[in-house]
């Protein structure tokens, strides 16, 4: 069996297992999410009540876990010098400030940290098969977006949010406010995610790294191979290293 055939077989098996997990696992049923919320939502309303206070797009994103079109939100136009806060469009819970906003180039409003470590809660999201960390409003449970570990310092996180899930309030925020962003929090609490929300992605990254490394180890290496063949033979190594690095990087972001 050639290296290419072995890698193809490994990847096909991995995709099949992932699909089986999403379809049959109790963790992934419903909206394919594993809920990690520490407490029940403070604001609870029926579907009819939410529909009466939210417009169609807000309801689709906040209550049905939808995603707005990239580059469509007015939140993208906010500057880091703007003195205000972004609150949940459903319950007015303070979520972010322009102070932690940055341009990620993704088309969705991006932030390096929430306004406080208790304003956002996390779920594991399996909607795209590979796990992602979903962010929800801690007060009403409304879907906000997802958080990734490729953001700027000091947190290293990118909170990729749906702008329609939030409303901007022109209010001056100071460090003494209950919802104010404190520098120490930016460097510690906000830079860490719950361990349980990170473990699925760590497991996936380790699994992919192991598959590529296994393919390289069991490939028959020849001494008389030409430079292009040598490059192809060792192609799985940088891929395995990348996914292994991603797994370690994710673990370092965990709040133990």
XYZ file of C-alpha atoms in Angstrom:
256
model
C 0.000 0.000 0.000
C 1.427 3.383 -1.014
C 1.682 6.352 1.350
C -1.080 8.185 -0.519
C -3.418 5.205 -0.265
C -2.668 4.803 3.433
C -3.342 8.477 4.153
C -6.539 8.355 2.127
C -7.733 5.313 4.046
C -6.882 6.899 7.403
C -8.680 10.138 6.558
C -11.757 8.325 5.244
C -11.944 6.314 8.465
C -11.599 9.515 10.494
C -14.406 11.272 8.616
C -16.658 8.219 8.979
C -16.032 8.072 12.718
C -16.670 11.798 13.075
C -19.967 11.531 11.187
C -21.024 8.565 13.288
C -20.211 10.525 16.440
C -22.264 13.526 15.342
C -25.268 11.406 14.397
C -25.331 8.963 17.323
C -23.584 10.609 20.267
C -25.851 12.078 22.975
C -23.297 14.876 23.265
C -23.930 15.901 19.683
C -27.710 15.581 19.439
C -30.112 18.483 19.170
C -28.079 21.315 17.678
C -24.892 19.217 17.816
C -23.793 21.055 20.928
C -22.500 19.954 24.316
C -23.669 22.531 26.844
C -21.119 23.622 29.424
C -23.097 26.406 31.091
C -22.331 26.782 34.779
C -25.789 28.171 35.567
C -29.241 28.355 34.040
C -30.121 31.360 31.917
C -31.397 34.288 33.986
C -33.715 35.535 31.226
C -36.098 32.836 30.024
C -38.786 33.453 27.409
C -40.943 31.326 25.153
C -40.325 31.163 21.421
C -43.325 33.431 20.838
C -42.003 35.997 23.322
C -38.571 36.057 21.661
C -40.187 36.482 18.246
C -42.157 39.458 19.528
C -39.102 41.374 20.797
C -36.498 40.378 18.180
C -36.555 41.074 14.465
C -36.332 38.150 12.047
C -32.533 38.198 11.666
C -31.901 38.662 15.392
C -34.174 35.718 16.168
C -32.492 33.520 13.538
C -29.024 34.159 14.948
C -29.684 34.482 18.686
C -32.314 31.781 19.146
C -31.769 29.464 16.142
C -27.949 29.526 16.148
C -27.724 31.161 12.728
C -24.814 33.115 11.244
C -25.037 36.555 9.698
C -23.379 37.310 6.361
C -19.746 38.502 6.658
C -19.101 42.260 6.360
C -22.813 42.931 6.963
C -22.687 44.279 10.533
C -22.404 47.929 11.526
C -20.343 46.757 14.519
C -17.416 46.355 12.109
C -17.270 50.141 11.826
C -16.666 50.708 15.558
C -13.231 51.984 16.548
C -11.260 50.948 19.637
C -11.465 54.555 20.852
C -15.283 54.569 20.887
C -16.594 55.000 24.426
C -19.474 52.573 24.662
C -20.495 48.987 25.269
C -22.016 46.211 23.191
C -24.950 44.517 24.894
C -26.940 41.398 24.025
C -29.723 42.268 21.584
C -32.033 39.925 23.467
C -31.554 40.832 27.118
C -29.203 43.874 27.195
C -26.476 41.985 29.084
C -23.115 43.836 28.656
C -20.876 41.661 26.481
C -17.991 43.540 24.827
C -16.440 46.979 24.483
C -14.861 48.494 21.350
C -11.673 48.700 23.395
C -10.953 44.994 22.763
C -12.122 44.993 19.123
C -9.685 44.306 16.282
C -9.842 43.710 12.543
C -9.447 39.974 11.940
C -10.183 40.202 8.225
C -12.910 37.569 8.620
C -15.829 39.932 7.999
C -17.313 39.335 11.447
C -16.759 41.636 14.458
C -13.817 40.248 16.429
C -12.723 40.891 20.011
C -9.809 39.731 22.130
C -11.874 39.444 25.332
C -15.423 39.868 26.663
C -16.311 42.721 28.974
C -16.047 40.350 31.952
C -15.281 36.684 32.528
C -18.907 36.045 33.561
C -20.738 37.715 30.661
C -20.106 34.917 28.144
C -20.495 31.161 28.568
C -19.254 28.355 26.353
C -20.569 25.243 24.594
C -18.879 22.690 22.369
C -20.331 23.015 18.857
C -20.250 20.047 16.430
C -22.254 21.662 13.604
C -19.265 21.465 11.219
C -18.243 18.005 12.515
C -14.943 19.304 13.893
C -15.561 20.813 17.340
C -15.672 24.560 17.890
C -16.197 26.583 21.069
C -19.522 28.398 20.880
C -20.092 31.608 22.853
C -23.518 32.341 24.309
C -24.877 35.182 26.407
C -24.605 34.171 30.071
C -27.882 35.895 30.855
C -30.281 34.602 28.175
C -28.307 31.868 26.412
C -28.486 33.636 23.048
C -25.993 32.522 20.396
C -23.223 35.080 19.864
C -20.579 33.333 17.781
C -17.424 31.301 18.406
C -14.024 31.824 20.014
C -10.729 30.717 18.452
C -7.131 30.723 19.702
C -5.629 32.747 16.845
C -6.223 36.246 18.243
C -3.806 39.013 19.215
C -2.003 39.374 22.521
C -2.406 39.690 25.447
C -5.203 37.077 25.341
C -4.357 35.254 22.109
C -8.095 34.708 21.572
C -10.429 35.771 18.768
C -14.068 36.121 19.766
C -15.707 35.966 16.318
C -19.166 37.409 16.957
C -22.356 38.013 15.030
C -22.915 41.753 15.116
C -26.697 41.273 14.898
C -26.567 39.498 18.273
C -25.467 42.748 19.919
C -26.517 46.376 20.169
C -24.169 49.304 20.718
C -24.856 51.633 23.629
C -22.981 54.925 23.734
C -21.931 54.760 27.367
C -18.583 55.625 28.882
C -16.944 52.568 30.442
C -14.368 52.852 33.202
C -12.400 50.230 35.103
C -14.500 50.937 38.176
C -17.747 49.968 36.424
C -19.118 46.549 37.325
C -18.938 45.598 33.650
C -15.701 47.457 32.929
C -12.718 45.785 31.343
C -9.864 45.460 33.837
C -6.332 45.058 32.484
C -5.478 42.250 34.874
C -8.531 40.307 33.710
C -7.515 40.771 30.092
C -4.183 39.137 30.832
C -5.504 36.248 32.959
C -9.141 35.200 33.225
C -10.288 36.302 29.783
C -7.345 34.528 28.144
C -8.483 31.146 29.437
C -11.337 28.901 28.357
C -12.995 26.052 30.284
C -10.985 22.849 29.921
C -14.063 20.849 28.886
C -14.701 23.201 25.953
C -11.153 22.705 24.671
C -10.758 18.926 25.069
C -12.788 17.936 21.953
C -10.695 20.102 19.629
C -7.516 18.920 21.347
C -8.578 15.298 20.784
C -9.343 15.969 17.111
C -5.995 17.705 16.557
C -4.118 14.876 18.267
C -6.051 12.313 16.232
C -5.226 13.994 12.917
C -1.567 14.348 13.957
C -1.456 10.658 14.879
C -2.983 9.640 11.538
C -0.399 11.504 9.494
C 2.458 10.377 11.727
C 1.227 6.791 11.514
C 1.134 7.031 7.730
C 4.708 8.296 7.619
C 6.019 5.650 10.039
C 4.454 2.739 8.154
C 5.485 3.979 4.727
C 8.340 2.100 3.082
C 11.145 4.668 2.839
C 13.631 4.140 0.008
C 17.229 5.336 -0.077
C 17.316 5.956 -3.846
C 14.364 8.332 -3.983
C 14.717 11.588 -5.932
C 14.309 15.016 -4.192
C 10.655 15.367 -5.209
C 9.893 11.855 -4.013
C 11.699 12.574 -0.746
C 9.577 15.689 -0.294
C 6.382 13.724 -0.901
C 7.474 10.940 1.452
C 8.033 13.391 4.299
C 5.004 15.565 3.531
C 2.959 14.084 6.450
C 5.547 15.196 9.029
C 4.887 18.982 8.928
C 1.135 18.314 8.906
C 1.447 16.083 11.976
C 3.628 18.717 13.647
C 1.091 21.463 12.902
C -1.855 19.579 14.391
C 0.237 18.450 17.359
C 1.234 22.063 17.983
C -2.424 23.123 17.727
C -3.373 20.538 20.366
C -0.675 21.719 22.780
C -1.578 25.353 22.133
C -5.201 24.583 22.950
C -4.301 22.883 26.228
C -2.259 25.902 27.285
C -5.427 28.009 26.912
C -7.392 25.821 29.310
C -8.618 27.021 32.672
C -7.744 24.178 35.045
